[in-house]
Coordinates of C-alpha atoms and ligand atoms in Angstrom, one line a residue:
M143 CA 31.0 -25.8 -8.6
T144 CA 31.9 -22.3 -9.5
E145 CA 34.7 -20.7 -7.4
L146 CA 34.0 -17.7 -5.2
T147 CA 34.7 -14.8 -7.5
H148 CA 32.8 -11.8 -6.4
P149 CA 34.3 -9.3 -3.9
L150 CA 31.1 -9.5 -1.8
A151 CA 31.4 -13.3 -1.4
T152 CA 33.1 -12.9 1.9
V153 CA 31.1 -15.5 3.8
P154 CA 32.3 -19.0 3.0
R155 CA 29.7 -20.9 1.1
D156 CA 29.4 -23.7 3.7
E157 CA 28.6 -21.1 6.4
L158 CA 25.8 -19.3 4.6
V159 CA 22.9 -21.6 5.6
A160 CA 23.9 -21.6 9.3
R161 CA 24.3 -17.8 9.3
A162 CA 20.9 -17.3 7.6
E163 CA 19.2 -19.6 10.0
A164 CA 20.7 -17.9 13.1
D165 CA 19.4 -14.5 12.0
P166 CA 16.5 -13.3 14.3
H167 CA 15.2 -11.2 11.3
R168 CA 14.7 -14.2 9.2
P169 CA 11.0 -15.0 8.5
R170 CA 9.7 -18.4 9.4
F171 CA 6.4 -18.7 7.4
H172 CA 7.3 -16.7 4.3
F173 CA 9.3 -18.5 1.6
V174 CA 13.0 -17.5 1.7
S175 CA 15.9 -19.0 -0.2
P176 CA 18.0 -21.6 1.6
A177 CA 20.6 -18.8 2.0
G178 CA 22.3 -16.2 -0.3
W179 CA 20.3 -13.8 -2.4
L180 CA 16.6 -14.0 -3.5
N181 CA 14.7 -11.5 -5.6
D182 CA 11.8 -11.7 -8.1
P183 CA 9.3 -14.5 -8.2
N184 CA 9.5 -16.3 -11.6
G185 CA 7.5 -18.9 -13.4
V186 CA 4.8 -18.9 -10.7
S187 CA 2.3 -21.6 -11.7
Q188 CA 0.3 -24.7 -10.9
W189 CA 1.3 -27.7 -12.9
N190 CA -0.6 -31.0 -12.6
G191 CA -1.9 -29.9 -9.2
T192 CA 1.4 -28.8 -7.8
Y193 CA 2.4 -25.2 -7.3
H194 CA 5.8 -24.1 -8.5
L195 CA 7.7 -21.0 -7.4
F196 CA 10.9 -20.2 -9.2
Y197 CA 12.9 -17.2 -8.0
Q198 CA 16.0 -15.1 -8.8
Y199 CA 18.7 -16.7 -6.8
N200 CA 22.4 -16.2 -6.0
P201 CA 23.7 -19.1 -3.8
E202 CA 27.1 -17.5 -3.7
G203 CA 26.0 -14.9 -1.1
A204 CA 23.6 -12.2 -0.2
F205 CA 24.2 -10.0 -3.2
H206 CA 22.8 -9.7 -6.7
H207 CA 25.2 -11.4 -9.1
R208 CA 25.2 -14.2 -11.7
I209 CA 21.6 -14.9 -11.1
Q210 CA 20.2 -18.4 -11.3
W211 CA 16.6 -19.7 -11.1
G212 CA 16.0 -21.2 -7.7
H213 CA 13.0 -23.6 -7.5
A214 CA 10.5 -24.8 -4.9
S215 CA 7.2 -26.6 -5.1
S216 CA 4.2 -26.9 -2.8
T217 CA 0.9 -28.8 -2.7
D218 CA -0.9 -26.2 -0.6
L219 CA 0.8 -22.7 -1.1
V220 CA 1.9 -22.9 2.5
S221 CA 4.9 -25.2 2.9
W222 CA 7.5 -25.4 0.2
S223 CA 10.1 -28.1 -0.8
D224 CA 13.4 -27.0 -2.2
L225 CA 14.1 -28.4 -5.7
P226 CA 17.3 -28.3 -7.7
V227 CA 18.2 -25.0 -9.4
A228 CA 16.3 -24.8 -12.6
L229 CA 18.5 -22.5 -14.7
E230 CA 22.0 -21.2 -14.3
P231 CA 24.1 -19.2 -16.6
S232 CA 25.8 -21.2 -19.3
G233 CA 29.6 -21.0 -19.6
G234 CA 31.2 -19.8 -22.8
P235 CA 31.9 -16.3 -23.9
D236 CA 29.0 -16.3 -26.5
S237 CA 26.3 -17.9 -24.3
P238 CA 23.3 -15.5 -24.4
D239 CA 22.8 -16.0 -20.6
R240 CA 26.5 -16.1 -19.7
D241 CA 26.0 -13.4 -17.0
G242 CA 22.7 -14.4 -15.5
C243 CA 19.3 -16.0 -16.0
W244 CA 17.0 -13.0 -15.2
S245 CA 13.3 -12.9 -14.7
G246 CA 10.7 -14.8 -16.7
V247 CA 7.6 -17.0 -16.8
L248 CA 6.5 -20.6 -17.2
V249 CA 4.1 -21.6 -20.0
N250 CA 2.5 -24.8 -21.0
D251 CA 3.5 -25.5 -24.6
G252 CA 1.1 -28.2 -25.6
G253 CA 2.0 -30.2 -22.5
T254 CA 5.7 -29.3 -22.5
P255 CA 6.7 -27.0 -19.6
T256 CA 8.6 -24.1 -21.1
L257 CA 10.4 -21.1 -19.5
V258 CA 10.8 -17.8 -21.2
Y259 CA 13.4 -15.7 -19.4
S260 CA 15.9 -12.9 -19.9
G261 CA 19.4 -14.1 -20.7
R262 CA 22.0 -11.6 -19.5
H263 CA 25.1 -11.1 -21.5
G264 CA 27.4 -8.2 -20.5
E265 CA 25.1 -5.3 -19.5
H266 CA 22.1 -6.4 -21.7
E267 CA 19.3 -8.9 -21.6
L268 CA 17.6 -10.8 -24.4
P269 CA 14.7 -13.3 -24.5
C270 CA 15.6 -17.0 -24.1
V271 CA 13.7 -20.2 -23.8
A272 CA 14.2 -23.5 -21.9
V273 CA 12.2 -26.7 -22.1
G274 CA 11.5 -28.8 -19.0
T275 CA 11.0 -32.5 -18.3
P276 CA 7.5 -33.5 -17.2
D277 CA 8.5 -33.3 -13.5
L278 CA 9.8 -29.7 -14.1
L279 CA 13.2 -30.7 -12.6
S280 CA 15.5 -30.6 -15.6
W281 CA 15.7 -27.8 -18.1
A282 CA 17.3 -27.7 -21.6
K283 CA 18.0 -24.4 -23.1
A284 CA 16.7 -23.9 -26.7
P285 CA 19.4 -23.9 -29.4
E286 CA 17.7 -20.9 -30.9
N287 CA 18.5 -18.7 -27.9
P288 CA 18.3 -15.7 -27.8
V289 CA 14.9 -16.1 -29.5
I290 CA 14.7 -12.4 -30.1
A291 CA 18.0 -11.1 -31.4
A292 CA 17.7 -7.5 -30.4
P293 CA 15.3 -4.9 -29.1
P294 CA 13.1 -3.2 -31.7
A295 CA 15.3 -1.3 -34.2
G296 CA 15.1 2.5 -34.4
V297 CA 13.9 3.0 -30.8
E298 CA 16.3 4.4 -28.2
I299 CA 15.5 2.2 -25.1
T300 CA 16.4 2.5 -21.5
A301 CA 16.5 -1.3 -20.8
Y302 CA 14.8 -4.4 -22.2
R303 CA 13.9 -7.5 -20.2
D304 CA 11.2 -9.6 -18.4
H305 CA 8.4 -11.4 -20.0
C306 CA 4.6 -12.0 -19.9
V307 CA 3.6 -14.8 -22.3
W308 CA 0.1 -16.0 -23.0
R309 CA -1.8 -18.0 -25.7
E310 CA -4.5 -16.4 -27.7
G311 CA -6.2 -19.0 -29.9
T312 CA -3.5 -20.6 -32.0
I313 CA -0.9 -17.9 -31.4
W314 CA 1.5 -17.0 -28.6
R315 CA 1.8 -13.4 -27.5
Q316 CA 4.6 -11.9 -25.5
L317 CA 5.3 -8.6 -23.7
V318 CA 8.9 -7.6 -23.0
G319 CA 9.3 -4.7 -20.4
S320 CA 11.2 -1.7 -21.6
G321 CA 11.3 2.1 -21.7
I322 CA 11.7 4.6 -24.5
R323 CA 14.3 7.3 -23.7
G324 CA 12.7 10.7 -23.3
R325 CA 9.2 9.3 -23.1
G326 CA 8.6 6.6 -20.5
G327 CA 8.2 3.0 -19.6
T328 CA 6.6 0.6 -22.1
A329 CA 5.9 -3.1 -22.9
F330 CA 6.8 -4.3 -26.4
L331 CA 4.3 -6.8 -27.9
Y332 CA 5.4 -9.8 -30.0
E333 CA 3.7 -12.8 -31.6
S334 CA 4.9 -16.3 -32.4
A335 CA 3.5 -19.7 -33.5
D336 CA 6.2 -21.7 -31.7
L337 CA 7.8 -19.6 -28.9
R338 CA 11.0 -19.6 -30.9
S339 CA 10.4 -17.3 -33.8
W340 CA 8.9 -14.0 -32.8
G341 CA 7.5 -11.1 -34.9
Y342 CA 7.5 -7.6 -33.4
I343 CA 4.1 -5.9 -33.3
G344 CA 4.8 -2.6 -31.4
P345 CA 4.5 -1.0 -28.0
L346 CA 1.4 -2.1 -26.2
L347 CA 1.3 1.1 -24.2
I348 CA 3.8 3.9 -23.5
G349 CA 4.0 5.7 -20.2
D350 CA 4.7 9.4 -19.8
A351 CA 7.6 9.8 -17.4
A352 CA 7.1 13.6 -17.4
D353 CA 3.4 13.7 -16.4
R354 CA 4.1 13.8 -12.7
D355 CA 6.8 14.5 -10.2
E356 CA 9.6 11.8 -10.1
A357 CA 9.1 11.6 -6.3
A358 CA 5.4 10.7 -6.6
S359 CA 4.4 7.3 -5.2
D360 CA 2.8 6.6 -8.6
W361 CA 5.5 7.9 -10.9
T362 CA 5.6 5.5 -13.8
G363 CA 9.4 5.6 -14.2
T364 CA 11.6 5.4 -17.2
M365 CA 11.4 1.6 -17.6
W366 CA 8.8 -1.0 -16.7
E367 CA 10.2 -4.2 -15.2
C368 CA 8.3 -7.5 -14.8
V369 CA 5.2 -6.6 -16.8
D370 CA 2.2 -8.8 -16.1
L371 CA -1.0 -8.6 -18.2
F372 CA -4.1 -10.4 -17.2
R373 CA -7.9 -10.4 -17.3
A374 CA -9.3 -9.4 -13.9
G375 CA -12.9 -9.1 -14.9
P376 CA -15.0 -11.9 -16.4
G377 CA -13.7 -13.9 -19.4
T378 CA -10.2 -14.5 -20.6
L379 CA -7.5 -12.2 -21.9
G380 CA -8.1 -11.1 -25.5
S381 CA -11.8 -12.1 -25.5
G382 CA -13.9 -8.9 -25.5
G383 CA -14.2 -7.5 -22.0
G384 CA -15.2 -4.1 -20.6
P385 CA -13.2 -0.9 -20.6
A386 CA -11.5 -1.7 -17.3
D387 CA -11.5 -5.5 -17.1
D388 CA -7.8 -6.0 -18.0
V389 CA -4.9 -5.2 -15.8
L390 CA -1.3 -4.3 -16.7
V391 CA 1.0 -4.6 -13.7
F392 CA 4.6 -3.3 -13.9
S393 CA 7.4 -2.3 -11.6
A394 CA 8.5 1.3 -12.2
W395 CA 12.2 1.5 -12.5
N396 CA 14.6 4.3 -13.2
D397 CA 18.3 4.1 -13.9
G398 CA 19.0 1.2 -11.5
D399 CA 16.5 2.4 -8.9
T400 CA 13.6 -0.1 -8.2
R401 CA 10.8 2.3 -7.3
H402 CA 7.4 0.6 -6.8
P403 CA 4.8 -1.7 -8.4
L404 CA 1.8 0.0 -10.2
Y405 CA -1.0 -1.2 -12.4
W406 CA -3.2 0.2 -15.1
T407 CA -6.7 -1.0 -15.4
G408 CA -8.0 -0.8 -19.0
Q409 CA -8.9 -2.8 -22.0
Y410 CA -6.5 -4.9 -24.0
S411 CA -7.8 -5.3 -27.5
G412 CA -6.1 -5.9 -30.8
D413 CA -2.5 -4.8 -30.4
S414 CA -2.9 -2.2 -27.7
F415 CA -4.0 -1.5 -24.2
E416 CA -6.4 1.4 -23.7
P417 CA -5.8 2.6 -20.1
A418 CA -8.7 3.5 -17.8
A419 CA -6.8 4.3 -14.6
L420 CA -3.4 4.0 -12.9
H421 CA -3.1 2.7 -9.3
R422 CA -0.5 1.9 -6.7
L423 CA -0.3 -1.9 -6.2
D424 CA 1.1 -2.0 -2.7
Y425 CA 1.7 1.0 -0.4
G426 CA 5.0 -0.4 0.7
G427 CA 6.5 0.6 -2.7
R428 CA 9.8 -1.2 -3.3
F429 CA 9.0 -3.6 -0.4
F430 CA 6.6 -5.5 -2.7
Y431 CA 8.5 -5.3 -6.0
A432 CA 8.4 -7.2 -9.3
P433 CA 5.1 -9.0 -8.6
Q434 CA 4.1 -11.9 -10.9
S435 CA 0.7 -13.6 -10.9
F436 CA -1.0 -16.7 -12.4
A437 CA -4.4 -18.3 -12.5
D438 CA -4.4 -21.5 -10.5
E439 CA -6.4 -24.6 -11.4
S440 CA -9.4 -23.4 -9.4
G441 CA -9.4 -20.1 -11.4
R442 CA -8.0 -17.9 -8.6
R443 CA -5.5 -15.2 -9.6
I444 CA -2.6 -15.6 -7.2
M445 CA 0.2 -13.0 -6.9
F446 CA 3.7 -13.2 -5.4
G447 CA 6.1 -10.2 -4.9
W448 CA 9.6 -9.7 -3.7
L449 CA 10.0 -8.1 -0.3
Q450 CA 13.3 -6.3 -0.6
E451 CA 15.6 -5.7 2.4
G452 CA 15.6 -2.4 4.2
R453 CA 19.1 -2.9 5.7
S454 CA 22.5 -2.1 4.3
D455 CA 24.2 -4.2 1.7
A456 CA 26.9 -5.0 4.3
A457 CA 24.4 -6.2 6.8
M458 CA 22.8 -8.5 4.3
V459 CA 26.1 -10.0 3.3
E460 CA 26.9 -10.6 7.0
A461 CA 23.5 -12.1 7.6
G462 CA 24.1 -14.7 4.8
W463 CA 20.8 -14.2 3.2
S464 CA 18.6 -11.5 1.5
G465 CA 15.1 -11.2 0.2
V466 CA 11.7 -12.6 1.2
M467 CA 9.0 -13.9 -1.1
S468 CA 5.6 -12.5 -0.2
L469 CA 2.8 -14.7 1.0
P470 CA 0.7 -15.7 -2.0
R471 CA -2.2 -13.2 -2.4
V472 CA -5.6 -13.8 -4.0
T473 CA -6.1 -10.9 -6.4
T474 CA -9.7 -9.8 -7.4
L475 CA -11.3 -6.9 -9.1
A476 CA -13.3 -4.9 -6.5
A477 CA -16.5 -3.1 -7.2
D478 CA -14.7 0.2 -7.4
G479 CA -12.6 -1.1 -10.3
T480 CA -9.4 -1.4 -8.3
L481 CA -7.6 -4.6 -7.3
S482 CA -8.2 -6.1 -3.9
F483 CA -5.8 -8.5 -2.2
A484 CA -6.0 -11.1 0.5
P485 CA -3.5 -13.8 1.7
V486 CA -4.6 -17.2 0.4
P487 CA -6.9 -18.9 2.9
E488 CA -4.6 -22.0 3.0
L489 CA -2.3 -20.0 5.3
E490 CA -4.9 -20.3 8.1
Q491 CA -3.6 -23.9 8.7
L492 CA -0.5 -22.4 10.3
R493 CA -2.6 -20.7 13.0
S494 CA -2.5 -21.8 16.7
Q495 CA -3.0 -20.3 20.1
H496 CA -6.1 -18.3 19.3
V497 CA -6.8 -15.1 21.3
H498 CA -10.2 -13.5 20.8
L499 CA -11.2 -10.1 22.3
P500 CA -14.8 -9.1 22.4
G501 CA -16.0 -5.9 20.9
R502 CA -15.6 -2.6 22.8
V503 CA -15.5 1.1 22.3
L504 CA -12.0 2.6 21.8
A505 CA -12.2 6.1 23.2
G506 CA -9.6 8.7 21.9
G507 CA -7.0 9.9 24.3
G508 CA -4.7 7.0 24.0
T509 CA -5.6 4.5 26.7
P510 CA -4.2 1.3 25.4
V511 CA -6.3 -1.9 25.3
E512 CA -4.7 -4.8 27.0
T513 CA -4.5 -7.3 24.1
G514 CA -2.5 -10.0 25.9
V515 CA -1.0 -10.9 22.6
S516 CA 2.7 -11.0 21.9
G517 CA 4.9 -12.7 19.3
N518 CA 6.9 -12.2 16.2
Q519 CA 5.0 -14.8 14.1
L520 CA 1.5 -13.5 14.2
D521 CA -1.7 -13.4 12.2
L522 CA -4.0 -10.6 13.4
E523 CA -7.5 -10.0 12.2
L524 CA -9.6 -6.9 13.3
E525 CA -12.9 -5.5 12.5
L526 CA -13.2 -1.8 13.2
Q527 CA -15.7 1.0 12.9
L528 CA -14.1 4.4 12.8
A529 CA -16.1 7.6 13.4
P530 CA -15.0 10.6 11.2
G531 CA -11.8 11.9 12.6
A532 CA -10.9 8.7 14.4
V533 CA -7.3 7.3 14.5
V534 CA -6.6 3.8 15.6
R535 CA -3.0 2.6 16.3
L536 CA -1.9 -1.0 16.5
G537 CA 1.6 -1.4 17.9
L538 CA 3.6 -4.4 16.9
L539 CA 7.0 -5.9 17.9
G540 CA 7.0 -3.5 20.9
S541 CA 9.8 -3.8 23.4
Q542 CA 9.0 -4.0 27.1
D543 CA 10.6 -0.6 27.8
G544 CA 8.4 0.9 25.0
V545 CA 11.4 2.2 23.1
E546 CA 10.9 0.2 20.0
E547 CA 7.5 -0.3 18.3
T548 CA 6.2 -0.6 14.8
A549 CA 2.9 1.1 14.5
V550 CA 0.1 0.4 12.0
E551 CA -2.3 3.4 11.9
L552 CA -5.8 3.6 10.4
S553 CA -7.5 7.0 10.2
R554 CA -10.7 8.3 8.9
G555 CA -10.8 11.8 7.6
S556 CA -13.8 14.1 8.3
G557 CA -15.0 13.5 4.8
G558 CA -14.9 9.7 5.1
Q559 CA -11.7 9.1 3.2
G560 CA -9.5 6.6 5.1
T561 CA -5.7 6.2 5.3
L562 CA -3.5 3.3 6.2
R563 CA -0.1 4.3 7.5
L564 CA 2.9 2.3 8.7
D565 CA 5.0 4.2 11.1
R566 CA 8.5 2.6 11.3
T567 CA 10.2 5.6 12.9
R568 CA 10.5 3.8 16.2
S569 CA 10.8 0.3 14.7
S570 CA 14.5 -0.1 15.2
L571 CA 17.4 1.5 17.2
D572 CA 19.7 0.5 14.3
P573 CA 20.5 3.9 12.6
L574 CA 21.2 2.2 9.3
V575 CA 17.9 0.6 8.5
D576 CA 15.1 2.1 6.4
V577 CA 12.4 3.5 8.6
E578 CA 10.6 5.7 6.1
Q579 CA 6.8 6.0 6.7
K580 CA 4.5 4.3 4.2
S581 CA 0.9 5.2 3.6
G582 CA -2.0 5.1 1.2
P583 CA -5.7 5.5 0.8
V584 CA -8.2 2.9 2.1
P585 CA -11.9 3.0 1.0
M586 CA -14.0 3.2 4.1
S587 CA -17.1 5.2 3.2
D588 CA -19.0 4.0 6.3
G589 CA -15.9 3.8 8.5
R590 CA -15.9 0.0 8.6
V591 CA -12.4 -1.6 8.2
H592 CA -11.3 -5.1 8.0
L593 CA -7.6 -5.2 9.0
R594 CA -5.4 -8.2 8.5
I595 CA -1.8 -8.1 9.6
L596 CA 0.8 -10.8 9.2
V597 CA 4.0 -10.3 11.2
D598 CA 6.9 -12.7 10.5
H599 CA 10.0 -11.3 12.1
S600 CA 11.3 -8.7 9.7
A601 CA 8.4 -9.1 7.2
V602 CA 5.1 -7.3 7.8
E603 CA 2.2 -7.6 5.4
I604 CA -0.9 -5.4 6.1
F605 CA -4.2 -5.6 4.3
A606 CA -6.8 -2.9 5.1
N607 CA -10.1 -3.4 3.2
G608 CA -8.0 -5.3 0.6
K609 CA -5.4 -2.6 0.1
P610 CA -1.9 -4.0 0.9
L611 CA 1.0 -2.3 2.6
T612 CA 4.1 -4.5 2.8
A613 CA 7.4 -3.6 4.5
R614 CA 10.4 -4.8 6.4
V615 CA 11.4 -3.9 10.0
Y616 CA 14.5 -4.8 12.0
P617 CA 13.9 -4.4 15.8
T618 CA 17.0 -4.7 17.9
L619 CA 15.4 -5.3 21.3
G620 CA 13.5 -8.5 20.5
G621 CA 10.1 -6.9 21.5
E622 CA 7.0 -8.8 20.8
S623 CA 4.1 -7.0 22.4
V624 CA 0.9 -6.0 20.5
S625 CA -0.9 -2.9 21.7
L626 CA -4.1 -1.2 20.5
T627 CA -5.2 2.4 21.1
A628 CA -7.5 5.0 19.7
A629 CA -5.1 7.9 19.3
A630 CA -7.9 10.3 18.3
G631 CA -11.7 10.4 18.0
T632 CA -13.8 7.3 18.6
A633 CA -13.7 3.9 17.1
R634 CA -15.5 0.7 17.8
L635 CA -13.5 -2.5 17.9
L636 CA -16.0 -5.0 16.6
S637 CA -13.7 -8.0 16.9
F638 CA -10.1 -8.9 17.4
D639 CA -8.6 -12.3 16.7
A640 CA -4.9 -13.2 16.9
W641 CA -3.0 -16.4 16.2
T642 CA 0.6 -17.5 16.5
M643 CA 1.8 -18.7 13.1
G644 CA 3.9 -21.9 12.8
G645 CA 7.0 -22.1 10.7
I646 CA 7.1 -23.7 7.2
F647 CA 10.6 -25.1 7.1
G648 CA 11.2 -28.0 9.4
G649 CA 14.4 -29.7 8.4
A650 CA 17.8 -28.5 7.4
R651 CA 18.1 -26.8 4.0
T652 CA 21.0 -26.8 1.6
L653 CA 22.2 -24.2 -0.9
F654 CA 22.0 -26.7 -3.7
P655 CA 19.1 -29.1 -2.9
Ligands
DQQ488 N1 15.2 -8.2 -11.4 C1 15.6 -9.1 -12.5 C2 15.2 -8.5 -13.7 C3 14.1 -7.6 -13.3 C4 14.5 -7.1 -12.0 C5 17.1 -9.4 -12.3 C6 13.4 -6.7 -11.1 O1 14.9 -9.4 -14.7 O2 13.9 -6.6 -14.2 O3 17.3 -10.2 -11.2 O4 13.7 -6.8 -9.7

């Protein structure tokens, strides 16, 4: 086993799991690593009926360093079994992944499970390949690594890593995320017959980093991390399709700063992507970062993302763990041409202690409805009808003295445009945690809103008419109350259902299963 080498590795390795498990902020029905650091979802897939989730993992401690590929599997997308680490950096000064096995994907190469990932060497990453045994438990790195020797010549790039790989007829195609200095983010397109020898085609699409303010919530950044291209409309990628049937997801990055996930709808045809529109993928921004999706055996497109922490680096290291995997989301193309998201229905098996409130009018002025619901592992489902000008607030994780509360707010403008807002300003008395407000538009032309909220200790995932807002909160007072109020105007509560959610990890976990 590697010795502790990093200055942040201050917690002895044999204490990490116990520290992580003792942390009140640790989610219980989201996937988290056994302890240490977790970031991007990798190689998300269903293989012979079993779901596989790989992830960026540092078992040395809760900091990003010498990244390995953690691995877990599931038969139902709800509970996960830890499996041995799939990839770890190879020793030797010349190994292409000496300093980390960064993000990538799993593909089926004629029955052989194959990983395409970014090998990190020094400060740079290059594409590498590893081949798995039929049970996906042992992985052998290809002798040809790196399978692409260098980024495209003659282009000044900002960075170069992460992969989207698919088969089109008899040929493999691959995108590698990058950025062209002075212009914007991009994805370079390659082609191969064997996943080992790749021919460069060109940039699929180039963003314009100067077309809007850098502070904008849809700024496309100077580099695109974790590009993910898929057909959201009918048919399969590369087979005809309408002008907005394809989706190119990327995570906007700038000089080490992980900004937010965005997507273009458009048409992928030939060697390029003709964009139709740009959209924010999750209104929580960096709290749902580096998403990756796959089509499962029933044809559903399922997406996972990385819920970054909102507390200090020192607090993470002390806690012994960092990073939450999102709940798996079914991703569909809505009638308005944007993506719509919903947690997979399988999660409903974790529900217990159902509370149902009958419909009623919520009159503005702020008299709270007595919900009788409390908890820090909850699934809430509301149907609401908002009149123009109405504002409905749902308080979560509220302390008894009312000092701490995380508030989800839905409002309907006079013109019918709706907004979802997460107010974290009173979510924690800890002055060091991120409490920035998050918000985004919600289609609600007739004022009708389906609101789904999953609360799992520090992880909160909200879906309002299919538009997600994900974030982290760190209450200090242990509050669990749920309140509901019309803060302005009039709204009708059509239904309110709440459940307590069970945990998904029963027994003890180990850093190296
Ligand atoms: N994280 C990985 C990279 C990717 C970034 C490294 C996104 O491959 O670009 O852990 O969070």
